[in-house]
Amino acid sequence: MPLLLSYSWRNLQERKLTNLLTATGMALVVFVYAAVLMLDSGLKQTLVATGEDTNVIFVRRSAEVEIQSLIDRRQARIIESQPEILIGDEGAPLVSKEVAVLIAQPRRKTKQASNLLIRGVGPAALAVRPQIRIAEGRMFRPGSNEIVIGRALAGRFEDVEIGSSLRFAQREWRIVGRFDAGGSGFDSEIWGDSEQLVQSFRRDFFSSITVRLADRSGFDALKARLEADPRLTIEAKRERIFYEEQSRLLSGFIQILGLTLSVMFSLGAVIGATITMYAAVASRMMEVGVLRALGFRRSRILIAFLVEALLLALIGWAVGILFASLMTQVKITTLNWTSLSELAFRFVLTPGIVLRSLVFALVMGFLGGFLPAVRAARMKIVDALRVA
């Protein structure tokens, strides 16, 4: 077997140009396949990281996103009085009564308007979500017209920078700080005082209420009790699950589109590998005849040519995944189809994607090399030597 493996490797070096073109085609397919998986992984990671298991978000029953939800003040008071909620250092329960609205703001480069999510939060918002910190400037003062922006918004929209002012809801809002939410979806939002935003948008209800539990195991009891309360029309979800569900629609589209493109491209790569391997068999008929005359079995000949095809696929995978890894430096923005607001995220390469792309490349190599390998293995010694 080592002799046959050496033989396969040597033959790859003999037909450099043809093998290079075949490996390049496979590398392109691996790149597209891995990039799609990385795009989907980045989207999910951004939205899943937005929530925490210790936090519970309450929205109106059947509301899929916060902008569809309405919770009046009477229901809000009942929710914030529950015993499972963690009490903060100031002796108050860690509850953030929030309002979510969309505004249109022109982009800095294209001047085209895009939706930005404005989130009104309560005084305990940073205590409820300790992963968020003020990276520059300061937090807005409660009861004022001050706002803070997420890290991902800086420089992408007109007038969205510290010291500037935004005009919406018939008021001027001064940006006094920038917060870092660790790459989560909050980084694409603007935060202000919820009571001020409720008044400015002439509402008398909140979009959602987020609470931090003293013990995460208390979620089931809290959910069962409040959802059965006839005074309430709310639904309780763990915060992480709530935001993860928002990724499903866009994630499903990315997977279907990406996998369709990958399958189409892979057909071309498999055909290319098949042609290359058929040419390799045709040019080495005498060698095959000699190997068979020396006593090498048909199965060994089959394996030798299959290994050659798999080595081609392995080279293509290595090149493709290398270029795909460079995409981790790219940040993209897109419209979250569920919340209708703009969301910024990065390509994320995981060990699972590396492994899946390797299997995908090897399958392409196997399919491309199988028929030529069978032809080589079934070749009769006399016929092979006669043709040569």
Short mmCIF file of C-alpha atoms in Angstrom, two decimals, residues 8-326:
data_model
loop_
_atom_site.label_atom_id
_atom_site.label_comp_id
_atom_site.label_asym_id
_atom_site.label_seq_id
_atom_site.Cartn_x
_atom_site.Cartn_y
_atom_site.Cartn_z
CA SER A 8 -0.41 8.29 -6.56
CA TRP A 9 1.42 11.26 -5.08
CA ARG A 10 4.12 11.12 -7.75
CA ASN A 11 1.56 11.07 -10.52
CA LEU A 12 -0.09 14.19 -9.13
CA GLN A 13 3.20 15.97 -9.62
CA GLU A 14 3.53 14.73 -13.20
CA ARG A 15 0.41 16.49 -14.54
CA LYS A 16 0.79 19.77 -12.72
CA LEU A 17 -1.31 22.09 -14.85
CA THR A 18 -4.30 19.78 -15.20
CA ASN A 19 -4.25 18.85 -11.53
CA LEU A 20 -3.83 22.49 -10.54
CA LEU A 21 -6.93 23.49 -12.49
CA THR A 22 -8.95 20.64 -10.97
CA ALA A 23 -7.81 21.45 -7.45
CA THR A 24 -8.59 25.13 -8.04
CA GLY A 25 -12.14 24.25 -9.05
CA MET A 26 -12.58 22.22 -5.88
CA ALA A 27 -11.04 25.01 -3.82
CA LEU A 28 -13.62 27.44 -5.21
CA VAL A 29 -16.46 25.13 -4.26
CA VAL A 30 -15.04 24.58 -0.77
CA PHE A 31 -14.65 28.34 -0.38
CA VAL A 32 -18.30 28.98 -1.31
CA TYR A 33 -19.53 26.14 0.89
CA ALA A 34 -17.48 27.22 3.91
CA ALA A 35 -18.33 30.90 3.43
CA VAL A 36 -22.05 30.13 3.49
CA LEU A 37 -21.68 28.10 6.68
CA MET A 38 -19.57 30.87 8.22
CA LEU A 39 -22.17 33.48 7.28
CA ASP A 40 -24.93 31.44 8.88
CA SER A 41 -22.77 30.76 11.94
CA GLY A 42 -21.97 34.47 12.35
CA LEU A 43 -25.65 35.42 12.13
CA LYS A 44 -26.67 32.84 14.72
CA GLN A 45 -23.79 33.63 17.03
CA THR A 46 -24.61 37.35 16.95
CA LEU A 47 -28.27 36.87 17.77
CA VAL A 48 -27.79 34.04 20.26
CA ALA A 49 -25.13 36.08 22.07
CA THR A 50 -27.69 38.86 22.39
CA GLY A 51 -29.53 36.99 25.11
CA GLU A 52 -28.60 35.31 28.38
CA ASP A 53 -30.09 32.21 29.95
CA THR A 54 -30.37 34.01 33.28
CA ASN A 55 -32.60 36.67 31.75
CA VAL A 56 -36.27 36.30 30.91
CA ILE A 57 -38.03 38.47 28.36
CA PHE A 58 -41.77 39.05 28.43
CA VAL A 59 -43.63 40.04 25.27
CA ARG A 60 -47.26 40.04 24.28
CA ARG A 61 -48.60 36.56 23.61
CA SER A 62 -47.92 35.46 19.98
CA ALA A 63 -45.68 38.47 19.30
CA GLU A 64 -42.56 37.25 17.48
CA VAL A 65 -40.61 40.48 17.83
CA GLU A 66 -40.64 43.37 20.25
CA ILE A 67 -42.00 45.91 17.76
CA GLN A 68 -45.19 43.80 17.56
CA SER A 69 -45.58 43.60 21.33
CA LEU A 70 -47.61 45.75 23.74
CA ILE A 71 -47.43 45.45 27.54
CA ASP A 72 -49.33 48.03 29.57
CA ARG A 73 -48.14 49.47 32.87
CA ARG A 74 -50.52 47.40 34.99
CA GLN A 75 -49.09 44.17 33.60
CA ALA A 76 -45.57 45.57 33.95
CA ARG A 77 -46.09 46.15 37.67
CA ILE A 78 -47.29 42.56 38.17
CA ILE A 79 -44.24 41.17 36.34
CA GLU A 80 -41.67 43.23 38.25
CA SER A 81 -43.12 42.14 41.60
CA GLN A 82 -42.33 38.45 41.12
CA PRO A 83 -40.10 36.83 43.79
CA GLU A 84 -37.83 35.01 41.32
CA ILE A 85 -36.31 38.30 40.13
CA LEU A 86 -32.82 39.16 41.39
CA ILE A 87 -32.60 42.17 43.71
CA GLY A 88 -29.87 44.65 42.74
CA ASP A 89 -27.36 46.48 44.91
CA GLU A 90 -29.77 49.41 45.30
CA GLY A 91 -32.49 47.17 46.69
CA ALA A 92 -34.66 47.24 43.56
CA PRO A 93 -35.47 44.23 41.35
CA LEU A 94 -33.35 43.99 38.21
CA VAL A 95 -36.03 44.79 35.67
CA SER A 96 -35.76 46.74 32.43
CA LYS A 97 -39.06 47.90 30.97
CA GLU A 98 -38.25 48.53 27.34
CA VAL A 99 -39.75 50.07 24.25
CA ALA A 100 -38.51 49.21 20.74
CA VAL A 101 -39.16 51.42 17.70
CA LEU A 102 -37.64 51.77 14.26
CA ILE A 103 -36.38 54.96 12.66
CA ALA A 104 -34.95 55.50 9.16
CA GLN A 105 -31.46 56.95 9.06
CA PRO A 106 -29.35 57.54 5.92
CA ARG A 107 -26.13 55.62 5.56
CA ARG A 108 -22.94 57.63 5.44
CA LYS A 109 -21.64 56.23 2.14
CA THR A 110 -24.70 55.49 0.03
CA LYS A 111 -27.09 58.05 1.58
CA GLN A 112 -29.79 55.38 1.41
CA ALA A 113 -32.04 55.15 4.44
CA SER A 114 -31.97 52.03 6.57
CA ASN A 115 -33.89 51.00 9.68
CA LEU A 116 -32.25 51.49 13.05
CA LEU A 117 -33.69 50.01 16.22
CA ILE A 118 -34.16 52.53 19.02
CA ARG A 119 -34.46 50.77 22.37
CA GLY A 120 -35.75 52.60 25.42
CA VAL A 121 -34.36 50.88 28.50
CA GLY A 122 -34.87 51.23 32.24
CA PRO A 123 -32.28 52.40 34.80
CA ALA A 124 -31.30 48.78 35.54
CA ALA A 125 -30.56 47.88 31.90
CA LEU A 126 -26.79 47.50 32.39
CA ALA A 127 -27.29 45.49 35.58
CA VAL A 128 -29.73 43.19 33.79
CA ARG A 129 -27.18 42.71 30.99
CA PRO A 130 -23.75 42.89 32.64
CA GLN A 131 -22.01 41.84 29.41
CA ILE A 132 -22.68 45.32 28.04
CA ARG A 133 -20.33 48.12 29.04
CA ILE A 134 -19.84 51.75 28.12
CA ALA A 135 -16.75 51.81 25.88
CA GLU A 136 -16.58 55.54 25.20
CA GLY A 137 -18.28 58.59 26.66
CA ARG A 138 -20.89 57.89 29.33
CA MET A 139 -24.33 56.37 29.86
CA PHE A 140 -27.34 58.59 29.19
CA ARG A 141 -28.92 60.30 32.20
CA PRO A 142 -32.41 59.03 33.11
CA GLY A 143 -35.14 61.55 32.26
CA SER A 144 -33.02 63.33 29.64
CA ASN A 145 -32.92 63.45 25.85
CA GLU A 146 -29.54 61.72 25.78
CA ILE A 147 -28.85 58.47 23.94
CA VAL A 148 -25.96 56.02 23.51
CA ILE A 149 -25.08 54.08 20.37
CA GLY A 150 -23.91 50.51 19.81
CA ARG A 151 -20.35 49.82 18.72
CA ALA A 152 -21.38 48.51 15.28
CA LEU A 153 -23.15 51.75 14.31
CA ALA A 154 -20.20 54.11 14.64
CA GLY A 155 -19.19 55.56 11.28
CA ARG A 156 -21.88 53.78 9.27
CA PHE A 157 -24.71 56.29 9.50
CA GLU A 158 -24.87 60.04 9.18
CA ASP A 159 -24.79 61.90 12.49
CA VAL A 160 -24.45 58.67 14.49
CA GLU A 161 -21.35 59.49 16.53
CA ILE A 162 -20.60 60.84 19.97
CA GLY A 163 -21.33 64.57 20.20
CA SER A 164 -23.82 64.56 17.33
CA SER A 165 -27.60 64.79 17.58
CA LEU A 166 -30.34 62.74 15.97
CA ARG A 167 -33.84 64.04 15.34
CA PHE A 168 -36.75 61.64 15.67
CA ALA A 169 -40.11 61.62 17.42
CA GLN A 170 -40.09 65.44 17.03
CA ARG A 171 -37.15 65.84 19.44
CA GLU A 172 -33.40 66.30 19.28
CA TRP A 173 -31.49 63.44 20.93
CA ARG A 174 -27.85 64.00 21.85
CA ILE A 175 -25.42 61.08 21.61
CA VAL A 176 -23.25 60.99 24.74
CA GLY A 177 -21.68 57.54 24.67
CA ARG A 178 -20.93 54.33 22.83
CA PHE A 179 -21.46 50.90 24.34
CA ASP A 180 -19.86 47.55 23.59
CA ALA A 181 -22.20 44.56 23.66
CA GLY A 182 -19.55 41.98 22.81
CA GLY A 183 -20.54 41.55 19.16
CA SER A 184 -24.18 40.77 19.94
CA GLY A 185 -27.23 42.25 18.24
CA PHE A 186 -27.35 45.07 20.80
CA ASP A 187 -24.27 46.54 19.09
CA SER A 188 -26.56 47.56 16.19
CA GLU A 189 -29.00 49.48 18.41
CA ILE A 190 -29.41 52.93 19.94
CA TRP A 191 -30.41 53.12 23.61
CA GLY A 192 -32.20 55.88 25.48
CA ASP A 193 -34.43 56.36 28.52
CA SER A 194 -37.59 54.27 28.08
CA GLU A 195 -39.93 56.74 29.78
CA GLN A 196 -38.70 59.58 27.57
CA LEU A 197 -39.11 57.49 24.43
CA VAL A 198 -42.58 56.32 25.46
CA GLN A 199 -43.67 59.93 25.84
CA SER A 200 -41.98 61.09 22.63
CA PHE A 201 -43.60 58.37 20.55
CA ARG A 202 -46.91 59.06 22.33
CA ARG A 203 -47.31 55.56 23.68
CA ASP A 204 -48.52 54.31 27.01
CA PHE A 205 -47.14 50.82 26.88
CA PHE A 206 -43.86 48.97 26.72
CA SER A 207 -42.69 46.60 24.01
CA SER A 208 -41.04 44.10 26.33
CA ILE A 209 -39.86 43.60 29.88
CA THR A 210 -36.57 41.88 30.63
CA VAL A 211 -35.77 40.61 34.12
CA ARG A 212 -32.73 38.90 35.61
CA LEU A 213 -33.45 35.83 37.67
CA ALA A 214 -31.88 35.20 41.07
CA ASP A 215 -31.67 31.52 40.07
CA ARG A 216 -31.99 30.42 36.45
CA SER A 217 -33.82 27.29 37.59
CA GLY A 218 -36.72 29.48 38.65
CA PHE A 219 -37.72 30.12 35.04
CA ASP A 220 -40.23 27.28 34.66
CA ALA A 221 -42.18 28.19 37.78
CA LEU A 222 -42.22 31.89 36.84
CA LYS A 223 -43.33 31.17 33.29
CA ALA A 224 -46.08 28.76 34.35
CA ARG A 225 -47.48 31.10 36.99
CA LEU A 226 -47.52 34.30 34.90
CA GLU A 227 -48.76 32.74 31.68
CA ALA A 228 -51.66 31.21 33.61
CA ASP A 229 -52.52 34.53 35.27
CA PRO A 230 -55.82 35.79 33.72
CA ARG A 231 -54.74 39.40 34.24
CA LEU A 232 -51.83 38.99 31.87
CA THR A 233 -51.62 38.52 28.10
CA ILE A 234 -47.90 37.86 28.00
CA GLU A 235 -45.50 35.12 27.01
CA ALA A 236 -42.25 34.44 28.85
CA LYS A 237 -39.11 33.19 27.12
CA ARG A 238 -35.51 32.86 28.08
CA GLU A 239 -33.78 35.82 26.46
CA ARG A 240 -31.32 33.64 24.56
CA ILE A 241 -34.12 31.55 23.04
CA PHE A 242 -36.08 34.67 22.08
CA TYR A 243 -33.22 36.16 20.04
CA GLU A 244 -32.19 32.79 18.63
CA GLU A 245 -35.67 32.41 17.16
CA GLN A 246 -35.21 35.71 15.34
CA SER A 247 -32.33 34.25 13.35
CA ARG A 248 -34.31 31.31 11.93
CA LEU A 249 -35.97 33.02 8.95
CA LEU A 250 -32.81 34.69 7.60
CA SER A 251 -30.68 31.70 8.56
CA GLY A 252 -32.96 29.36 6.63
CA PHE A 253 -32.74 31.54 3.52
CA ILE A 254 -28.93 31.73 3.73
CA GLN A 255 -28.65 27.96 4.09
CA ILE A 256 -30.98 27.17 1.18
CA LEU A 257 -29.39 29.71 -1.17
CA GLY A 258 -25.85 28.84 -0.15
CA LEU A 259 -26.28 25.09 -0.31
CA THR A 260 -28.00 25.37 -3.70
CA LEU A 261 -25.04 27.32 -5.08
CA SER A 262 -22.60 24.87 -3.48
CA VAL A 263 -24.34 21.86 -5.04
CA MET A 264 -24.37 23.50 -8.48
CA PHE A 265 -20.70 24.42 -8.26
CA SER A 266 -19.79 21.01 -6.87
CA LEU A 267 -21.31 19.31 -9.91
CA GLY A 268 -18.89 21.25 -12.07
CA ALA A 269 -16.00 20.36 -9.77
CA VAL A 270 -16.92 16.66 -9.79
CA ILE A 271 -17.12 16.65 -13.58
CA GLY A 272 -13.74 18.38 -13.74
CA ALA A 273 -12.21 15.80 -11.40
CA THR A 274 -13.73 12.96 -13.43
CA ILE A 275 -12.28 14.30 -16.68
CA THR A 276 -8.89 14.76 -15.04
CA MET A 277 -8.87 11.25 -13.65
CA TYR A 278 -10.06 9.70 -16.93
CA ALA A 279 -7.19 11.48 -18.68
CA ALA A 280 -4.81 10.18 -16.01
CA VAL A 281 -6.00 6.60 -16.56
CA ALA A 282 -5.73 6.92 -20.34
CA SER A 283 -2.17 8.23 -20.20
CA ARG A 284 -1.02 5.53 -17.78
CA MET A 285 -2.47 2.38 -19.34
CA MET A 286 0.92 0.79 -19.75
CA GLU A 287 1.72 1.52 -16.09
CA VAL A 288 -1.54 -0.08 -15.04
CA GLY A 289 -0.75 -3.12 -17.19
CA VAL A 290 2.71 -3.42 -15.65
CA LEU A 291 1.31 -3.13 -12.09
CA ARG A 292 -1.24 -5.82 -12.84
CA ALA A 293 1.52 -8.03 -14.38
CA LEU A 294 3.59 -7.58 -11.22
CA GLY A 295 0.75 -8.99 -9.16
CA PHE A 296 -1.11 -5.96 -7.91
CA ARG A 297 -4.76 -6.78 -7.45
CA ARG A 298 -7.61 -4.89 -9.07
CA SER A 299 -8.66 -3.57 -5.68
CA ARG A 300 -5.20 -2.03 -5.15
CA ILE A 301 -5.37 -0.33 -8.55
CA LEU A 302 -8.83 0.97 -7.67
CA ILE A 303 -7.60 2.34 -4.34
CA ALA A 304 -4.53 3.95 -5.96
CA PHE A 305 -6.62 6.03 -8.35
CA LEU A 306 -9.21 6.84 -5.70
CA VAL A 307 -6.44 8.05 -3.39
CA GLU A 308 -5.14 10.22 -6.22
CA ALA A 309 -8.58 11.83 -6.60
CA LEU A 310 -8.90 12.28 -2.83
CA LEU A 311 -5.48 13.93 -2.67
CA LEU A 312 -6.65 16.39 -5.31
CA ALA A 313 -9.72 17.09 -3.18
CA LEU A 314 -7.58 17.48 -0.07
CA ILE A 315 -5.40 20.09 -1.79
CA GLY A 316 -8.53 21.92 -2.98
CA TRP A 317 -9.97 21.82 0.54
CA ALA A 318 -6.81 23.23 2.10
CA VAL A 319 -6.70 26.15 -0.34
CA GLY A 320 -10.45 26.78 -0.12
CA ILE A 321 -10.61 26.76 3.68
CA LEU A 322 -7.51 28.99 3.85
CA PHE A 323 -9.18 31.69 1.76
CA ALA A 324 -12.45 31.20 3.60
CA SER A 325 -10.67 31.84 6.91
CA LEU A 326 -9.74 35.31 5.63
#
